[in-house]
Coordinates of C-alpha atoms in Angstrom, one line a residue:
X349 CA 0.0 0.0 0.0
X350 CA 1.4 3.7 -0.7
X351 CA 2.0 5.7 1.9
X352 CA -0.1 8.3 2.7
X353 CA 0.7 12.3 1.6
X354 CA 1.3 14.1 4.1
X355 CA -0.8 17.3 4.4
X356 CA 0.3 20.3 7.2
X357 CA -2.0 22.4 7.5
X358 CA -0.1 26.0 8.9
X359 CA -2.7 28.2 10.9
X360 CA -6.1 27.0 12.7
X361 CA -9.2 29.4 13.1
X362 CA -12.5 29.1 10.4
X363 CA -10.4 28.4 7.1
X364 CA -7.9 25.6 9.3
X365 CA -9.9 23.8 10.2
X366 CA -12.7 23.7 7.8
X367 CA -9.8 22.7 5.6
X368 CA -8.4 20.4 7.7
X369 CA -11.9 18.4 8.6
X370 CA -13.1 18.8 4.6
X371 CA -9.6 16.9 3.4
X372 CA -9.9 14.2 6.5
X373 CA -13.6 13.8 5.2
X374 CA -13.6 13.0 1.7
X375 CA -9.7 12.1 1.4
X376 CA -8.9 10.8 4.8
X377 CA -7.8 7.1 3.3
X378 CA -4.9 9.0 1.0
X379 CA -3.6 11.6 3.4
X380 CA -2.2 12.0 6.8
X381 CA -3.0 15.5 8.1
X382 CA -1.5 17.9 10.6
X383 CA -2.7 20.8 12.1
X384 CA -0.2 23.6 13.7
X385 CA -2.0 26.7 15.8
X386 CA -1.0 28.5 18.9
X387 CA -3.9 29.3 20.9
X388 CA -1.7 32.5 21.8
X389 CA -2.5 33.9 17.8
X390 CA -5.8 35.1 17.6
X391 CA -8.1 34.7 15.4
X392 CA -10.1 37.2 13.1
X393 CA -13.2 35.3 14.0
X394 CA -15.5 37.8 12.5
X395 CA -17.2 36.1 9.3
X396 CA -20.4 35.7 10.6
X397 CA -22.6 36.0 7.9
X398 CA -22.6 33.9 5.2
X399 CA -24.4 32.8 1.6
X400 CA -26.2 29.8 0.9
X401 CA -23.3 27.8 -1.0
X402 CA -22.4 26.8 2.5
X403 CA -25.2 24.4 3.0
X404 CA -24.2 22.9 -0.2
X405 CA -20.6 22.7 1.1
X406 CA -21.9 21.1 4.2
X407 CA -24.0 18.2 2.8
X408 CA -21.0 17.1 1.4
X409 CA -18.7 16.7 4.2
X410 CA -21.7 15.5 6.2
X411 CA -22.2 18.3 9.1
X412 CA -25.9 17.8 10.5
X413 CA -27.3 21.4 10.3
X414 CA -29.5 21.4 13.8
X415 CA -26.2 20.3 15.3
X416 CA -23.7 22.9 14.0
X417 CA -26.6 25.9 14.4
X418 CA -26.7 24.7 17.8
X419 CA -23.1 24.5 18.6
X420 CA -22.6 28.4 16.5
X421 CA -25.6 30.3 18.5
X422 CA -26.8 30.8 14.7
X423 CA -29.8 32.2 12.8
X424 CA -31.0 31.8 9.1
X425 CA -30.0 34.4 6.7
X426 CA -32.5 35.1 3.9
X427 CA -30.3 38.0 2.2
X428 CA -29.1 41.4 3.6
X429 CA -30.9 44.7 3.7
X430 CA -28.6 48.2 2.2
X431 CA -29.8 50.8 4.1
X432 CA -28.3 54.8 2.5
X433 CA -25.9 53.3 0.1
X434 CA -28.0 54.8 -3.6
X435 CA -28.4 58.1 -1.6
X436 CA -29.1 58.8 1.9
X437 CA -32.5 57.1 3.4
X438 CA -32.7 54.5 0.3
X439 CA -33.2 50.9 1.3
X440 CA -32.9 48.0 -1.0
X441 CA -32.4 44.3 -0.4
X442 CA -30.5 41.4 -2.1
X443 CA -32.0 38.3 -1.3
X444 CA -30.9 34.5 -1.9
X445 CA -34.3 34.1 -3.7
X446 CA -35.4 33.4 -7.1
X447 CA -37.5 36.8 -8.2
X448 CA -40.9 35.6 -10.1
X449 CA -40.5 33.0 -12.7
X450 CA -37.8 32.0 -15.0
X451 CA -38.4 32.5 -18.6
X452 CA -35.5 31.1 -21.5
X453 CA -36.0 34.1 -23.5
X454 CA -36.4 37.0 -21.1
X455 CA -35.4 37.3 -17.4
X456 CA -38.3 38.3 -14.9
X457 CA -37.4 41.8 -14.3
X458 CA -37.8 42.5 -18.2
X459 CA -41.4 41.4 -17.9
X460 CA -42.0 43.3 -14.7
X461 CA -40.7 46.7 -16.6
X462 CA -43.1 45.8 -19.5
X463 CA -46.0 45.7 -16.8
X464 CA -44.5 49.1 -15.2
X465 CA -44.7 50.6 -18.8
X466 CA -48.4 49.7 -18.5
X467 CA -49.0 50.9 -15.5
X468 CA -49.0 47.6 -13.0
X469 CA -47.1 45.3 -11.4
X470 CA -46.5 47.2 -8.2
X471 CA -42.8 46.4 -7.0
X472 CA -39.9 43.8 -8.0
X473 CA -39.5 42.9 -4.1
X474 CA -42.9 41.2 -3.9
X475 CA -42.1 38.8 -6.7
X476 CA -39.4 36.9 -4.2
X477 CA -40.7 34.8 -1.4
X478 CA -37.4 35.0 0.4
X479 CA -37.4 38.9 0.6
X480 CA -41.2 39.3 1.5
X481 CA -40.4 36.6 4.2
X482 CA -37.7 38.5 5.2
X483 CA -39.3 41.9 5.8
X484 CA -41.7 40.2 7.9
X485 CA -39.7 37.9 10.1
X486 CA -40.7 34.9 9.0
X487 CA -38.9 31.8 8.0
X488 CA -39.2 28.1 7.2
X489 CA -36.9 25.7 5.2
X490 CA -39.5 24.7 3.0
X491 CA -43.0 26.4 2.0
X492 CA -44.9 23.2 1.0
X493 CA -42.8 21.0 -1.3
X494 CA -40.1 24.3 -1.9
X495 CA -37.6 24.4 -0.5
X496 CA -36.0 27.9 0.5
X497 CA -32.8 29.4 -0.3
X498 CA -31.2 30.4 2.9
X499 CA -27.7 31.1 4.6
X500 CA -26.7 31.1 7.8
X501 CA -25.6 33.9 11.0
X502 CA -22.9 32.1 13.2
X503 CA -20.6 32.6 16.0
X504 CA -17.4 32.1 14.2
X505 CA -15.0 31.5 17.6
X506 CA -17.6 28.8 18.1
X507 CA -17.8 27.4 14.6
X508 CA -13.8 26.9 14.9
X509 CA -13.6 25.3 17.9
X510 CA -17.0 22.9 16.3
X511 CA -15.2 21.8 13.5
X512 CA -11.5 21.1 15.4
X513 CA -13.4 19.2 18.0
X514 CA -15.0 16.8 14.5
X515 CA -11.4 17.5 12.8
X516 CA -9.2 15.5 15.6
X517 CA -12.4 13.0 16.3
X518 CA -11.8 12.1 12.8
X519 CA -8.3 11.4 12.8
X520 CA -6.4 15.2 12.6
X521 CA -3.4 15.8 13.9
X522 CA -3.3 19.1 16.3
X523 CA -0.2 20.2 17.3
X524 CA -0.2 23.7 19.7
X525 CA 2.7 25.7 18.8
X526 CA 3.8 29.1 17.1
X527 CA 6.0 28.8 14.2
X528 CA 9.4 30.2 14.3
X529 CA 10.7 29.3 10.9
X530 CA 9.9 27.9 8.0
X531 CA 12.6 25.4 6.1
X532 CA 12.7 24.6 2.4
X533 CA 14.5 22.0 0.3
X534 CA 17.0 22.7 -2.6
X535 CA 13.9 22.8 -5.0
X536 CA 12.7 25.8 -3.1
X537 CA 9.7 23.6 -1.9
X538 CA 8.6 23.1 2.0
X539 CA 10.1 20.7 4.1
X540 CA 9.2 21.4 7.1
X541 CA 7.9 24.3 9.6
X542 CA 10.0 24.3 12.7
X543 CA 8.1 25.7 15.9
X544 CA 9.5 27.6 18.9
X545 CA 10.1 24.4 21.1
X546 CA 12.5 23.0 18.3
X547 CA 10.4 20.1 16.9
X548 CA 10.0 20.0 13.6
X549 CA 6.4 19.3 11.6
X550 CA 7.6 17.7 8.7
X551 CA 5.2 17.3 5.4
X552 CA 4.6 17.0 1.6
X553 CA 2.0 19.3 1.1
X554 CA 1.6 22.6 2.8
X555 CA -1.8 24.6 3.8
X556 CA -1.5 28.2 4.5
X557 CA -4.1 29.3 6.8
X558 CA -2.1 31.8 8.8
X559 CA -4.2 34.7 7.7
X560 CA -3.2 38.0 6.7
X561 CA 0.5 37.8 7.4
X562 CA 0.7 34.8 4.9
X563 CA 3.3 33.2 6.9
X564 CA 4.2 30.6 4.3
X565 CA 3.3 31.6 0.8
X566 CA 4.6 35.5 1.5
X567 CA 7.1 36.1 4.4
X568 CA 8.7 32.4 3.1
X569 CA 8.3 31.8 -0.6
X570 CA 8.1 35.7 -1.3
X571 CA 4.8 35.3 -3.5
X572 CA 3.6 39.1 -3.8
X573 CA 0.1 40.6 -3.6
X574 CA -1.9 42.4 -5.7
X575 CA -3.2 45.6 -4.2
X576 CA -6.9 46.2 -5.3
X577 CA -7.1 49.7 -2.7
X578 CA -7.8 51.9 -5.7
X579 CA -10.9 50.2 -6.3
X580 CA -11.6 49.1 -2.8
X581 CA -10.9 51.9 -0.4
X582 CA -11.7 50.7 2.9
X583 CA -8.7 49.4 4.6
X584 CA -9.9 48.8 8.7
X585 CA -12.9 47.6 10.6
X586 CA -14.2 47.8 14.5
X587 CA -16.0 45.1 15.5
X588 CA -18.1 44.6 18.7
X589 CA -20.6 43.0 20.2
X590 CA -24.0 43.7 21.6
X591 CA -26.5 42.0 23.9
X592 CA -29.8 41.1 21.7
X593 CA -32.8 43.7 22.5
X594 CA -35.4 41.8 19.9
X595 CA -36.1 38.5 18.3
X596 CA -33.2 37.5 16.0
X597 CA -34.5 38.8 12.1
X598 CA -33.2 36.5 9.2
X599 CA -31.3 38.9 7.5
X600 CA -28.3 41.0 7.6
X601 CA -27.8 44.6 7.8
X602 CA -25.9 47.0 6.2
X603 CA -25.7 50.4 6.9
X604 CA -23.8 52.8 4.6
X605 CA -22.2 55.8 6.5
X606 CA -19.6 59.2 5.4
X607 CA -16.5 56.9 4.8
X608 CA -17.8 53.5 4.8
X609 CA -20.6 50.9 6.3
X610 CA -22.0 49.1 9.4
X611 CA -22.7 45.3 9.8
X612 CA -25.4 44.3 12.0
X613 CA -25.7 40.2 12.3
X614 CA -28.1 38.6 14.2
X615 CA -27.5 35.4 16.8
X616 CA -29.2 33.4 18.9
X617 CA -27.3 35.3 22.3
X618 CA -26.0 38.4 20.7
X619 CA -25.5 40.8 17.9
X620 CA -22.2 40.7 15.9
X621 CA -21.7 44.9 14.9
X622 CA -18.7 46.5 13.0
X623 CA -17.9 48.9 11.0
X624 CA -16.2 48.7 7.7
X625 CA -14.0 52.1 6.6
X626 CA -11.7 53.9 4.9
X627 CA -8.5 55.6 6.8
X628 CA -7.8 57.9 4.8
X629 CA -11.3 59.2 5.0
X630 CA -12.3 58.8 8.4
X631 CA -10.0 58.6 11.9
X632 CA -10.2 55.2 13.7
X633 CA -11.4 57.7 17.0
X634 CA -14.6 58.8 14.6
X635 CA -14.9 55.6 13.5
X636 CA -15.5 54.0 16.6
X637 CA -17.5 56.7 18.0
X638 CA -19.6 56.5 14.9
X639 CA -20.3 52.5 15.4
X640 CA -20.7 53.0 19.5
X641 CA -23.8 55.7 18.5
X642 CA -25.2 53.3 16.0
X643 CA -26.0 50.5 18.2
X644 CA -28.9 48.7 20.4
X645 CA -28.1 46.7 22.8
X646 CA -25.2 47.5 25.6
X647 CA -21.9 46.3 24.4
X648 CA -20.4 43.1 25.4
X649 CA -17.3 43.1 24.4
X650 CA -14.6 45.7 23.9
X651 CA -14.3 47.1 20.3
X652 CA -12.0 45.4 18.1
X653 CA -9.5 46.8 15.5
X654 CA -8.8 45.4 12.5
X655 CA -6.6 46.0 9.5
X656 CA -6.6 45.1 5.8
X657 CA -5.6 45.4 2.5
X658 CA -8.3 44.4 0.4
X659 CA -6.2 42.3 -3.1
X660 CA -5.0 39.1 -3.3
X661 CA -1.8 36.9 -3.8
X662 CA -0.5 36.2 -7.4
X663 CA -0.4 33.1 -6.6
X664 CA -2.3 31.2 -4.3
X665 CA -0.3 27.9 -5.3
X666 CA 3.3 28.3 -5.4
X667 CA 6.0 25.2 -5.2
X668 CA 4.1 22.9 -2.4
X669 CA 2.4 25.3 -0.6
X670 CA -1.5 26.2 -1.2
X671 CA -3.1 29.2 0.5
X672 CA -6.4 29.2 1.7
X673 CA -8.4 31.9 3.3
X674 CA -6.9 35.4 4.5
X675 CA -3.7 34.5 3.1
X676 CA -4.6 33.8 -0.4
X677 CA -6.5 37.2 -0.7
X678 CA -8.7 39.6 1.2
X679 CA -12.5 41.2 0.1
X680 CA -14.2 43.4 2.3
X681 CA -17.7 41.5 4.5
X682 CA -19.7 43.4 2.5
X683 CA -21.5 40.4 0.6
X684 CA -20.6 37.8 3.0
X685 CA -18.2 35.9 0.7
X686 CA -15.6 35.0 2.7
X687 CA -16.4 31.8 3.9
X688 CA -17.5 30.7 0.5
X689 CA -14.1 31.8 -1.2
X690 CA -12.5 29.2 1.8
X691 CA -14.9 26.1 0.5
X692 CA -14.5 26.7 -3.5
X693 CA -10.6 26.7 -2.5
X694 CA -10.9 23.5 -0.7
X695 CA -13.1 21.9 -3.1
X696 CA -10.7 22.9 -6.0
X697 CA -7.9 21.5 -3.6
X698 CA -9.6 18.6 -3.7
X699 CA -10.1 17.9 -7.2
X700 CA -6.4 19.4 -8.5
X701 CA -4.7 17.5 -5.2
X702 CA -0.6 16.8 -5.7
X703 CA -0.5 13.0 -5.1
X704 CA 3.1 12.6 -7.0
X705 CA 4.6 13.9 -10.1
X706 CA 4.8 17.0 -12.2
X707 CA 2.2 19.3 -10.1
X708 CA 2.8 22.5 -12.0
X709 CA 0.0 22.4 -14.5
X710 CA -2.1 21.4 -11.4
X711 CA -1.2 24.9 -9.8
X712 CA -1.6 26.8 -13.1
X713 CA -5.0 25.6 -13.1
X714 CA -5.8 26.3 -9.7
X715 CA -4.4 29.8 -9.8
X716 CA -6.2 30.6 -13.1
X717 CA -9.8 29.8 -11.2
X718 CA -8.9 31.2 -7.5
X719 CA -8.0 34.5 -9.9
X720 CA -11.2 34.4 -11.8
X721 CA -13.3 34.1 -8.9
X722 CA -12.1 36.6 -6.5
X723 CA -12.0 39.0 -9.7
X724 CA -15.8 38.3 -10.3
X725 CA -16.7 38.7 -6.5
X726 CA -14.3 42.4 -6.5
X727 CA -16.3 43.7 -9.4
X728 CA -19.7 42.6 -7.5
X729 CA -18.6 44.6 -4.5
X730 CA -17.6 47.4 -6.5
X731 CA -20.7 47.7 -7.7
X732 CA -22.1 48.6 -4.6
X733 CA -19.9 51.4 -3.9
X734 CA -19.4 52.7 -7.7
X735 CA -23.8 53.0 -8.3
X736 CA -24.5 55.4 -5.7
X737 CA -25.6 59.2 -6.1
X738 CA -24.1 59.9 -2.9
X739 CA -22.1 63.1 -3.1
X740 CA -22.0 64.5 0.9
X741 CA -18.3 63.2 1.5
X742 CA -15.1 62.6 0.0
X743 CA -15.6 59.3 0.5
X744 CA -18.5 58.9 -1.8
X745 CA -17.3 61.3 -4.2
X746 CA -14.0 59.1 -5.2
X747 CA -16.1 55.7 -5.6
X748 CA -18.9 57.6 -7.6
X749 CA -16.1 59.5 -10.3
X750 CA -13.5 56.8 -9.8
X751 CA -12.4 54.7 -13.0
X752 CA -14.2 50.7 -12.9
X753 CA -12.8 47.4 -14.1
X754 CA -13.0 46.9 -17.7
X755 CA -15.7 44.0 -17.3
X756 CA -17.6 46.0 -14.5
X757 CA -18.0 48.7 -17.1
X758 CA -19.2 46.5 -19.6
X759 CA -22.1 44.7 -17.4
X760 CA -23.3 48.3 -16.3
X761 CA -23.4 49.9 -20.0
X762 CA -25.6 46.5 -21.1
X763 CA -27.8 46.6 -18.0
X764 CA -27.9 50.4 -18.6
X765 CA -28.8 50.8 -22.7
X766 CA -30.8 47.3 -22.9
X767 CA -31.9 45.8 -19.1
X768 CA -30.3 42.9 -20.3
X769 CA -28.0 40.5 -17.0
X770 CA -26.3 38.0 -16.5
X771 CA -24.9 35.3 -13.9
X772 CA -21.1 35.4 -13.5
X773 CA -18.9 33.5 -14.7
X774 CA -17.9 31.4 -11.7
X775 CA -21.5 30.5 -10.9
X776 CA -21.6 32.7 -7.6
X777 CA -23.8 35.6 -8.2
X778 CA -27.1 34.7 -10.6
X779 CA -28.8 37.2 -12.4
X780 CA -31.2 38.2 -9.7
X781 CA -27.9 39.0 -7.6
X782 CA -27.4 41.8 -10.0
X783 CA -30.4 43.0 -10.8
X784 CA -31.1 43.4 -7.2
X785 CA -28.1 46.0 -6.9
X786 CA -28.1 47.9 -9.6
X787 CA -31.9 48.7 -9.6
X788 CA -31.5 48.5 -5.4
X789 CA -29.1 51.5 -6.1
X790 CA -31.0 53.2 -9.4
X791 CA -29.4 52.1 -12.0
X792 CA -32.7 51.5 -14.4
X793 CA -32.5 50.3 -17.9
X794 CA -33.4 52.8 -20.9
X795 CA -35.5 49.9 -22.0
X796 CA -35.8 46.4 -22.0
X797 CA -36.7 42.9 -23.7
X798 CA -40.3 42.7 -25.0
X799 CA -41.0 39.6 -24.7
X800 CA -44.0 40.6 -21.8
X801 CA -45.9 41.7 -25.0
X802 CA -46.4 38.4 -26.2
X803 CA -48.8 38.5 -23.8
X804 CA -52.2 40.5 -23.7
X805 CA -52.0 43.0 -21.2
X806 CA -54.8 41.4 -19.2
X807 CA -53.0 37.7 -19.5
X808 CA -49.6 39.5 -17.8
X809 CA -51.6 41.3 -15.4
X810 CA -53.2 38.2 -13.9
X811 CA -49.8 36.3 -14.6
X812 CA -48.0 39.0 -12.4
X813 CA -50.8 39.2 -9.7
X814 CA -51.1 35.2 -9.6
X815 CA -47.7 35.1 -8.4
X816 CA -47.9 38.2 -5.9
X817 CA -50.8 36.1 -4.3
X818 CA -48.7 33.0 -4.2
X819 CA -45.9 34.6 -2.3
X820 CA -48.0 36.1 -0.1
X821 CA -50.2 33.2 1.2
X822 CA -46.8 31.3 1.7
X823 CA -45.3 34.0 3.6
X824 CA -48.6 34.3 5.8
X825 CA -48.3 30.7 6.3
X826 CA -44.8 30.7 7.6
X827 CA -43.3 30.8 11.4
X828 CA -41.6 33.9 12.9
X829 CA -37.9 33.5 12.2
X830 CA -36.8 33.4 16.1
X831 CA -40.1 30.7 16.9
X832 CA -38.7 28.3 13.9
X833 CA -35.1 28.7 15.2
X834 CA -36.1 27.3 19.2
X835 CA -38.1 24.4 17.7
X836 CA -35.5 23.5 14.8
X837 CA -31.9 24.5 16.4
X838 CA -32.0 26.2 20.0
X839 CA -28.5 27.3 21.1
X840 CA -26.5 25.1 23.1
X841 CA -24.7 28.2 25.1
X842 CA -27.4 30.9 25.2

């Protein structure tokens, strides 16, 4: 029998450990793994919020959902509200949900325009069951044979410490320690991390999960980064959390402000808050004062200071070392991605893995799609930012003048002139996704498909108000959000 590969992963927290359980889950026959953390490091352990992908991820590496929503103090997600990011007082929400129905020729908001043009068809939110269910607090998994398309609100300390405690049950390795050098071979490849007590972790393949530093693939095999700040301003965050002064809602908030935004996240036993900002626009002293007077709840913890560069390394597979999470690349909470960007990683680990031989077209390939996708969620977040009529700061005034990606551009200028979207091309953000935003934030179409007059206008008004009525007796029929939650997953540590 061939030995087994052996795997170190460098670095514990959310993106450790969910690598280090998802590899001893699906590969656990072919590889031996290791896991190195010190619990004096910190962890950033603020990626609460996620998208629905994870549920996906989690059927396949078999975590029960009542169990791990029970173990993270967490909520359902249905989407997240923008509150003053078009202009000051404008609301809009991006939900996970499908809006109305599906047509091969037309998408949905094409045939709701057409019904504007003749004077009905009320608004686009009450064509998507997730976003009226939302609003009103409600939530089930399924609405008769439907299911719905949720996310999730966690504790992310918690959700570490879950997955380590199913990680070593299953066979990982932990070993506590901090990392005092890293060796390589002649090749320039990893041999070996060597901790402050001398011992040497010896390995094959190396995991860098050591966060922003990027202990391995930067200070070590000098891979450089590429610094998106021109685009994405905001380069610190406070975070803090609050005692909970109403039922948890099943959605996320976030609240634009001068020189950036606040996140507002939902838990069983708390609210995670931060705020999200730009330095050079706002002081860290304002900042904080401006998240402490935008709170309910009395604070919990002390606030918590963050810095980043929002970009991402040119190569998140270099010689034997793959980097996974923080280290690989940073993009701002604002769409909740960050979690996801840690599974697609693994999963593309997974199917690219080095088992022996010439791994370089393996890592070509792998860079090629970590690249694609963080470009395609950077453009997305950019979006929010770029589409606003804000112009009371400095702040707002460089993201509405500032110069777009080339592709970003494009999307816009067809959304723009002829109404017509599109999903992404990594599969991440559908065409609902975009439409939400840029009409969320104004950005209407001069005019659109006609496909809606087909139709007779009295055929697409009952069309339109048939599936107004459907949405709304499901909704009516559905459990408050915080009622579902202590019948289907009550917190373990409330």
């Amino acid at each position: 029998m061939n030995a087994k590969t052996k795997v170190v992963v460098a670095g514990g927290g959310t993106a450790g450990w969910l690598t280090a359980f998802s590899l001893v889950t699906r590969l656990g026959k072919l590889l031996d793994i290791t896991l190195v953390e010190s619990d004096q490091i910190g962890t950033v352990g603020v990626g609460e919020a996620t998208i629905p992908t994870m549920r996906t991820f989690h059927g396949l590496i078999g975590i029960d959902e009542k169990e791990f929503m029970a173990a993270t103090q967490a909520t359902f997600k249905l989407g997240i509200q923008f509150d003053n990011w078009g202009q000051q007082g404008d609301s809009f929400f991006h939900s996970f949900g499908e809006i109305g129905q599906r047509s091969w020729m037309a998408e949905f908001h094409e045939f709701w325009m057409e019904a504007k043009a003749q004077g009905f068809g009320g608004s686009l939110d009450e064509y998507c069951l997730e976003l009226k269910a939302a609003k009103a607090n409600k939530f089930s998994t399924m609405v008769g044979k439907k299911p719905v398309n949720f996310a999730y609100h966690m504790n992310a300390t918690a959700y570490a410490a879950y997955l380590r405690q199913k990680s070593e049950k299953a066979g990982v390795k932990r070993i506590e320690g901090r990392i005092k050098q890293v060796q390589n071979d002649e090749a320039g490849n990893i041999s070996s991390l060597l901790l402050e007590d001398g011992e040497p972790v010896l390995g094959d393949v190396f995991i860098d999960c050591t966060g922003f530093r990027g202990l391995l693939i930067g200070d070590n095999l000098d891979v450089g980064y590429e610094d998106w700040s021109h685009w994405l301003a905001a380069d610190s965050a406070i975070a803090v959390q609050t005692q909970a002064v109403e039922a948890p809602r099943p959605y996320t908030r976030a609240i634009a402000h001068s020189a950036g935004w606040q996140w507002r996240i939902p838990l069983q036993n708390r609210v995670g808050n931060g705020i999200v900002y730009a330095s050079q626009f706002l002081s860290d002293d304002k900042a904080q004062d401006t998240l402490l007077a935008n709170l309910t709840g009395q604070t919990i913890t002390e606030p918590r200071q963050l810095r980043f560069k929002t970009g991402r390394r040119k190569k998140a597979w270099h010689k034997n070392c793959i980097a996974i999470g923080l280290s690989s690349g940073f993009l701002e909470p604002l769409e909740s991605t960050s979690i996801h960007l840690v599974t697609t990683a693994i999963l593309r680990l997974m199917k690219l893995f080095p088992f022996g031989g010439n791994t370089t077209m393996l890592a070509e390939q792998f860079n090629r799609e970590a690249q694609l996708e963080l470009e395609t969620v950077r453009d997305f977040v950019i979006l929010h930012y770029h589409q606003t009529q804000r112009n009371d700061s400095k702040f707002w005034d460089h993201y509405r003048t500032m110069a777009v990606p080339d592709s970003l551009v494009h999307r816009m200028a067809m959304f723009r002139e002829n109404g017509y979207a599109w999903p992404d091309d990594v599969g991440l953000f559908r065409v609902d996704s975009w439409v939400q935003v840029m009409m969320g934030q104004g950005l209407m179409p001069k005019q659109h498909h006609d496909a809606g007059r087909v139709l007779p206008a009295d055929g697409l008004k009952q069309q339109m108000m048939t599936l107004r009525n459907m949405i709304d007796n499901a909704v009516s029929q559905m459990p408050a959000h915080g009622d579902f939650i202590q019948r289907y997953c009550p917190a373990q540590d409330r």
